[in-house]
Amino acid sequence: MSRVQHAPEVLTVARSLCIPVRPWGGESLPSYVARLAQANRAPHTALWRYIGVPYRAGASSTTLPWEATLNQPAVARLAVMSGISAERLRRALPAITWSTHEASALPTDVPAFWMRQARSPNAVICRQCTLRRGISTQVRAHLALPDIVCHRHHIWQALEPQDTSAVPEIARAQRKLRKFRKTHGSHIMACCIRDARWIIRGWASIPSREPLFEDLWQHRRMKLGLPHWFRNWDLTTHIMAHPEFVNLACALVPIYLDPAYFRRPDYREWKFKTHLRSCLGLDPRRQPTGDPINKFLQAVQADRTRWRNPKSAMITETRHREPLSDHGEPQLRRCPSRHPH
């Protein structure tokens, strides 16, 4: 949608549409507006014109992987059009909550919005789950990593959903990761997942360092029917190495539960390395040159303050949000966390 100086539609009184649409928990704004428009047999671009004046044109509203920032008048118009209260929309659509901190560049006298790249990846919700609720169109939502796999149908919910039922260890890893978040909270989970990715990335880029991982990941790729692996850090790598991410993240928990872990009298670096390699199913006695675990420990001990900085751990897939109910609605209960964001 191109930027316009005047939009007569936003100057008229907002009216509710004939068919209200219930938002999916965590759904992106472009996805929700597109579903609202389709249900009422109207172009979604027309709905955006009624919501507000587009600013900072650089992404089209048809680009669903992007997200929208709305000012308060635009949020109020969306609430009237959808027939759903602004508070309920705010609980179900994360972008409305984010807009309160990011809409300072928008005018306050007229409804306005602008498109931007989503801060959290848009995942296509499992089609079987949406069909159970009578939704035939595609739903995109922001999902945290513990929710990225549909526990009911074993679908990896991404831009291109992938059936993971052929590799049961992925489902086991997801259950373990959900228990991890429930026990230690989102902050520690984010730090440990970030560290696990940093380490695993060293093996994914040069699999010859660990032939065991090379064979294991290629075997999973064939069972899942994934395209050829180009050894880059893409979705294919995330799916194939997901069990290793979770196992390694759980093994790294002690260094974040105890800030003085590396200064403990009983700490031995070789013993910690052996423990990490054993959790990954590797030979604990073998420590080849260029082992990512060695590089990780050197980086942590060189600048522990920066490494423990919460901002550096806020990777998008672990962004905290309310757990979803079976119907996709966000629950009010939050996972316990000792470290608030």
PDB file of N, CA and C in Angstrom, residues 239-282:
ATOM      1  N   ILE A 239      15.446 -27.482  12.271  1.00  0.00           N
ATOM      2  CA  ILE A 239      14.641 -28.685  12.487  1.00  0.00           C
ATOM      3  C   ILE A 239      15.539 -29.882  12.754  1.00  0.00           C
ATOM      4  N   MET A 240      16.556 -30.079  11.939  1.00  0.00           N
ATOM      5  CA  MET A 240      17.399 -31.257  12.071  1.00  0.00           C
ATOM      6  C   MET A 240      18.163 -31.271  13.388  1.00  0.00           C
ATOM      7  N   ALA A 241      18.597 -30.112  13.863  1.00  0.00           N
ATOM      8  CA  ALA A 241      19.409 -30.050  15.080  1.00  0.00           C
ATOM      9  C   ALA A 241      18.597 -29.693  16.311  1.00  0.00           C
ATOM     10  N   HIS A 242      17.274 -29.667  16.220  1.00  0.00           N
ATOM     11  CA  HIS A 242      16.454 -29.230  17.347  1.00  0.00           C
ATOM     12  C   HIS A 242      16.672 -30.067  18.608  1.00  0.00           C
ATOM     13  N   PRO A 243      16.703 -31.399  18.541  1.00  0.00           N
ATOM     14  CA  PRO A 243      16.960 -32.168  19.776  1.00  0.00           C
ATOM     15  C   PRO A 243      18.289 -31.818  20.424  1.00  0.00           C
ATOM     16  N   GLU A 244      19.312 -31.541  19.605  1.00  0.00           N
ATOM     17  CA  GLU A 244      20.610 -31.167  20.178  1.00  0.00           C
ATOM     18  C   GLU A 244      20.546 -29.787  20.831  1.00  0.00           C
ATOM     19  N   PHE A 245      19.790 -28.852  20.220  1.00  0.00           N
ATOM     20  CA  PHE A 245      19.599 -27.533  20.847  1.00  0.00           C
ATOM     21  C   PHE A 245      19.060 -27.685  22.262  1.00  0.00           C
ATOM     22  N   VAL A 246      18.006 -28.481  22.387  1.00  0.00           N
ATOM     23  CA  VAL A 246      17.326 -28.603  23.677  1.00  0.00           C
ATOM     24  C   VAL A 246      18.215 -29.309  24.697  1.00  0.00           C
ATOM     25  N   ASN A 247      18.855 -30.406  24.304  1.00  0.00           N
ATOM     26  CA  ASN A 247      19.712 -31.128  25.234  1.00  0.00           C
ATOM     27  C   ASN A 247      20.856 -30.257  25.736  1.00  0.00           C
ATOM     28  N   LEU A 248      21.468 -29.506  24.832  1.00  0.00           N
ATOM     29  CA  LEU A 248      22.578 -28.649  25.228  1.00  0.00           C
ATOM     30  C   LEU A 248      22.093 -27.481  26.084  1.00  0.00           C
ATOM     31  N   ALA A 249      20.930 -26.922  25.749  1.00  0.00           N
ATOM     32  CA  ALA A 249      20.387 -25.820  26.549  1.00  0.00           C
ATOM     33  C   ALA A 249      20.126 -26.262  27.980  1.00  0.00           C
ATOM     34  N   CYS A 250      19.592 -27.465  28.160  1.00  0.00           N
ATOM     35  CA  CYS A 250      19.340 -27.968  29.516  1.00  0.00           C
ATOM     36  C   CYS A 250      20.645 -28.187  30.279  1.00  0.00           C
ATOM     37  N   ALA A 251      21.702 -28.571  29.573  1.00  0.00           N
ATOM     38  CA  ALA A 251      22.986 -28.786  30.237  1.00  0.00           C
ATOM     39  C   ALA A 251      23.649 -27.482  30.648  1.00  0.00           C
ATOM     40  N   LEU A 252      23.264 -26.352  30.027  1.00  0.00           N
ATOM     41  CA  LEU A 252      23.871 -25.056  30.322  1.00  0.00           C
ATOM     42  C   LEU A 252      23.154 -24.300  31.442  1.00  0.00           C
ATOM     43  N   VAL A 253      22.085 -24.866  31.982  1.00  0.00           N
ATOM     44  CA  VAL A 253      21.306 -24.176  33.007  1.00  0.00           C
ATOM     45  C   VAL A 253      22.150 -23.767  34.221  1.00  0.00           C
ATOM     46  N   PRO A 254      23.037 -24.616  34.757  1.00  0.00           N
ATOM     47  CA  PRO A 254      23.755 -24.241  35.991  1.00  0.00           C
ATOM     48  C   PRO A 254      24.537 -22.939  35.897  1.00  0.00           C
ATOM     49  N   ILE A 255      25.052 -22.579  34.736  1.00  0.00           N
ATOM     50  CA  ILE A 255      25.877 -21.372  34.661  1.00  0.00           C
ATOM     51  C   ILE A 255      25.029 -20.112  34.777  1.00  0.00           C
ATOM     52  N   TYR A 256      23.689 -20.243  34.608  1.00  0.00           N
ATOM     53  CA  TYR A 256      22.813 -19.087  34.778  1.00  0.00           C
ATOM     54  C   TYR A 256      22.061 -19.120  36.103  1.00  0.00           C
ATOM     55  N   LEU A 257      21.942 -20.288  36.707  1.00  0.00           N
ATOM     56  CA  LEU A 257      21.349 -20.342  38.044  1.00  0.00           C
ATOM     57  C   LEU A 257      22.317 -19.820  39.097  1.00  0.00           C
ATOM     58  N   ASP A 258      23.605 -20.022  38.864  1.00  0.00           N
ATOM     59  CA  ASP A 258      24.628 -19.578  39.814  1.00  0.00           C
ATOM     60  C   ASP A 258      25.561 -18.596  39.114  1.00  0.00           C
ATOM     61  N   PRO A 259      25.464 -17.285  39.409  1.00  0.00           N
ATOM     62  CA  PRO A 259      26.344 -16.302  38.748  1.00  0.00           C
ATOM     63  C   PRO A 259      27.824 -16.551  38.993  1.00  0.00           C
ATOM     64  N   ALA A 260      28.150 -17.218  40.104  1.00  0.00           N
ATOM     65  CA  ALA A 260      29.560 -17.492  40.435  1.00  0.00           C
ATOM     66  C   ALA A 260      29.951 -18.922  40.069  1.00  0.00           C
ATOM     67  N   TYR A 261      29.279 -19.484  39.070  1.00  0.00           N
ATOM     68  CA  TYR A 261      29.517 -20.900  38.744  1.00  0.00           C
ATOM     69  C   TYR A 261      30.973 -21.149  38.353  1.00  0.00           C
ATOM     70  N   PHE A 262      31.555 -20.275  37.544  1.00  0.00           N
ATOM     71  CA  PHE A 262      32.932 -20.493  37.079  1.00  0.00           C
ATOM     72  C   PHE A 262      33.965 -20.185  38.159  1.00  0.00           C
ATOM     73  N   ARG A 263      33.533 -19.629  39.287  1.00  0.00           N
ATOM     74  CA  ARG A 263      34.469 -19.346  40.384  1.00  0.00           C
ATOM     75  C   ARG A 263      34.297 -20.315  41.555  1.00  0.00           C
ATOM     76  N   ARG A 264      33.459 -21.312  41.371  1.00  0.00           N
ATOM     77  CA  ARG A 264      33.258 -22.295  42.435  1.00  0.00           C
ATOM     78  C   ARG A 264      34.519 -23.118  42.636  1.00  0.00           C
ATOM     79  N   PRO A 265      34.824 -23.490  43.890  1.00  0.00           N
ATOM     80  CA  PRO A 265      36.051 -24.267  44.143  1.00  0.00           C
ATOM     81  C   PRO A 265      36.078 -25.611  43.435  1.00  0.00           C
ATOM     82  N   ASP A 266      34.892 -26.226  43.240  1.00  0.00           N
ATOM     83  CA  ASP A 266      34.852 -27.544  42.614  1.00  0.00           C
ATOM     84  C   ASP A 266      34.736 -27.486  41.097  1.00  0.00           C
ATOM     85  N   TYR A 267      34.799 -26.271  40.507  1.00  0.00           N
ATOM     86  CA  TYR A 267      34.672 -26.162  39.056  1.00  0.00           C
ATOM     87  C   TYR A 267      35.957 -26.599  38.370  1.00  0.00           C
ATOM     88  N   ARG A 268      35.798 -27.493  37.397  1.00  0.00           N
ATOM     89  CA  ARG A 268      36.918 -27.934  36.562  1.00  0.00           C
ATOM     90  C   ARG A 268      36.470 -27.817  35.113  1.00  0.00           C
ATOM     91  N   GLU A 269      37.245 -27.085  34.316  1.00  0.00           N
ATOM     92  CA  GLU A 269      36.829 -26.833  32.941  1.00  0.00           C
ATOM     93  C   GLU A 269      36.715 -28.117  32.147  1.00  0.00           C
ATOM     94  N   TRP A 270      37.679 -29.022  32.320  1.00  0.00           N
ATOM     95  CA  TRP A 270      37.643 -30.265  31.555  1.00  0.00           C
ATOM     96  C   TRP A 270      36.417 -31.096  31.914  1.00  0.00           C
ATOM     97  N   LYS A 271      36.013 -31.044  33.195  1.00  0.00           N
ATOM     98  CA  LYS A 271      34.831 -31.798  33.611  1.00  0.00           C
ATOM     99  C   LYS A 271      33.557 -31.200  33.002  1.00  0.00           C
ATOM    100  N   PHE A 272      33.494 -29.864  32.927  1.00  0.00           N
ATOM    101  CA  PHE A 272      32.325 -29.209  32.338  1.00  0.00           C
ATOM    102  C   PHE A 272      32.240 -29.518  30.843  1.00  0.00           C
ATOM    103  N   LYS A 273      33.370 -29.487  30.145  1.00  0.00           N
ATOM    104  CA  LYS A 273      33.378 -29.826  28.728  1.00  0.00           C
ATOM    105  C   LYS A 273      32.928 -31.263  28.507  1.00  0.00           C
ATOM    106  N   THR A 274      33.430 -32.164  29.361  1.00  0.00           N
ATOM    107  CA  THR A 274      33.035 -33.567  29.254  1.00  0.00           C
ATOM    108  C   THR A 274      31.540 -33.736  29.444  1.00  0.00           C
ATOM    109  N   HIS A 275      30.977 -32.986  30.393  1.00  0.00           N
ATOM    110  CA  HIS A 275      29.544 -33.055  30.653  1.00  0.00           C
ATOM    111  C   HIS A 275      28.740 -32.585  29.443  1.00  0.00           C
ATOM    112  N   LEU A 276      29.157 -31.483  28.831  1.00  0.00           N
ATOM    113  CA  LEU A 276      28.427 -30.964  27.675  1.00  0.00           C
ATOM    114  C   LEU A 276      28.481 -31.934  26.496  1.00  0.00           C
ATOM    115  N   ARG A 277      29.652 -32.511  26.251  1.00  0.00           N
ATOM    116  CA  ARG A 277      29.777 -33.448  25.135  1.00  0.00           C
ATOM    117  C   ARG A 277      28.970 -34.714  25.393  1.00  0.00           C
ATOM    118  N   SER A 278      28.910 -35.147  26.651  1.00  0.00           N
ATOM    119  CA  SER A 278      28.139 -36.347  26.973  1.00  0.00           C
ATOM    120  C   SER A 278      26.651 -36.109  26.759  1.00  0.00           C
ATOM    121  N   CYS A 279      26.171 -34.900  27.088  1.00  0.00           N
ATOM    122  CA  CYS A 279      24.754 -34.582  26.882  1.00  0.00           C
ATOM    123  C   CYS A 279      24.374 -34.600  25.408  1.00  0.00           C
ATOM    124  N   LEU A 280      25.346 -34.359  24.552  1.00  0.00           N
ATOM    125  CA  LEU A 280      25.090 -34.358  23.112  1.00  0.00           C
ATOM    126  C   LEU A 280      25.327 -35.721  22.475  1.00  0.00           C
ATOM    127  N   GLY A 281      25.713 -36.702  23.280  1.00  0.00           N
ATOM    128  CA  GLY A 281      25.977 -38.024  22.740  1.00  0.00           C
ATOM    129  C   GLY A 281      27.314 -38.152  22.054  1.00  0.00           C
ATOM    130  N   LEU A 282      28.226 -37.204  22.292  1.00  0.00           N
ATOM    131  CA  LEU A 282      29.550 -37.237  21.688  1.00  0.00           C
ATOM    132  C   LEU A 282      30.540 -37.941  22.607  1.00  0.00           C
TER     133      LEU A 282
END
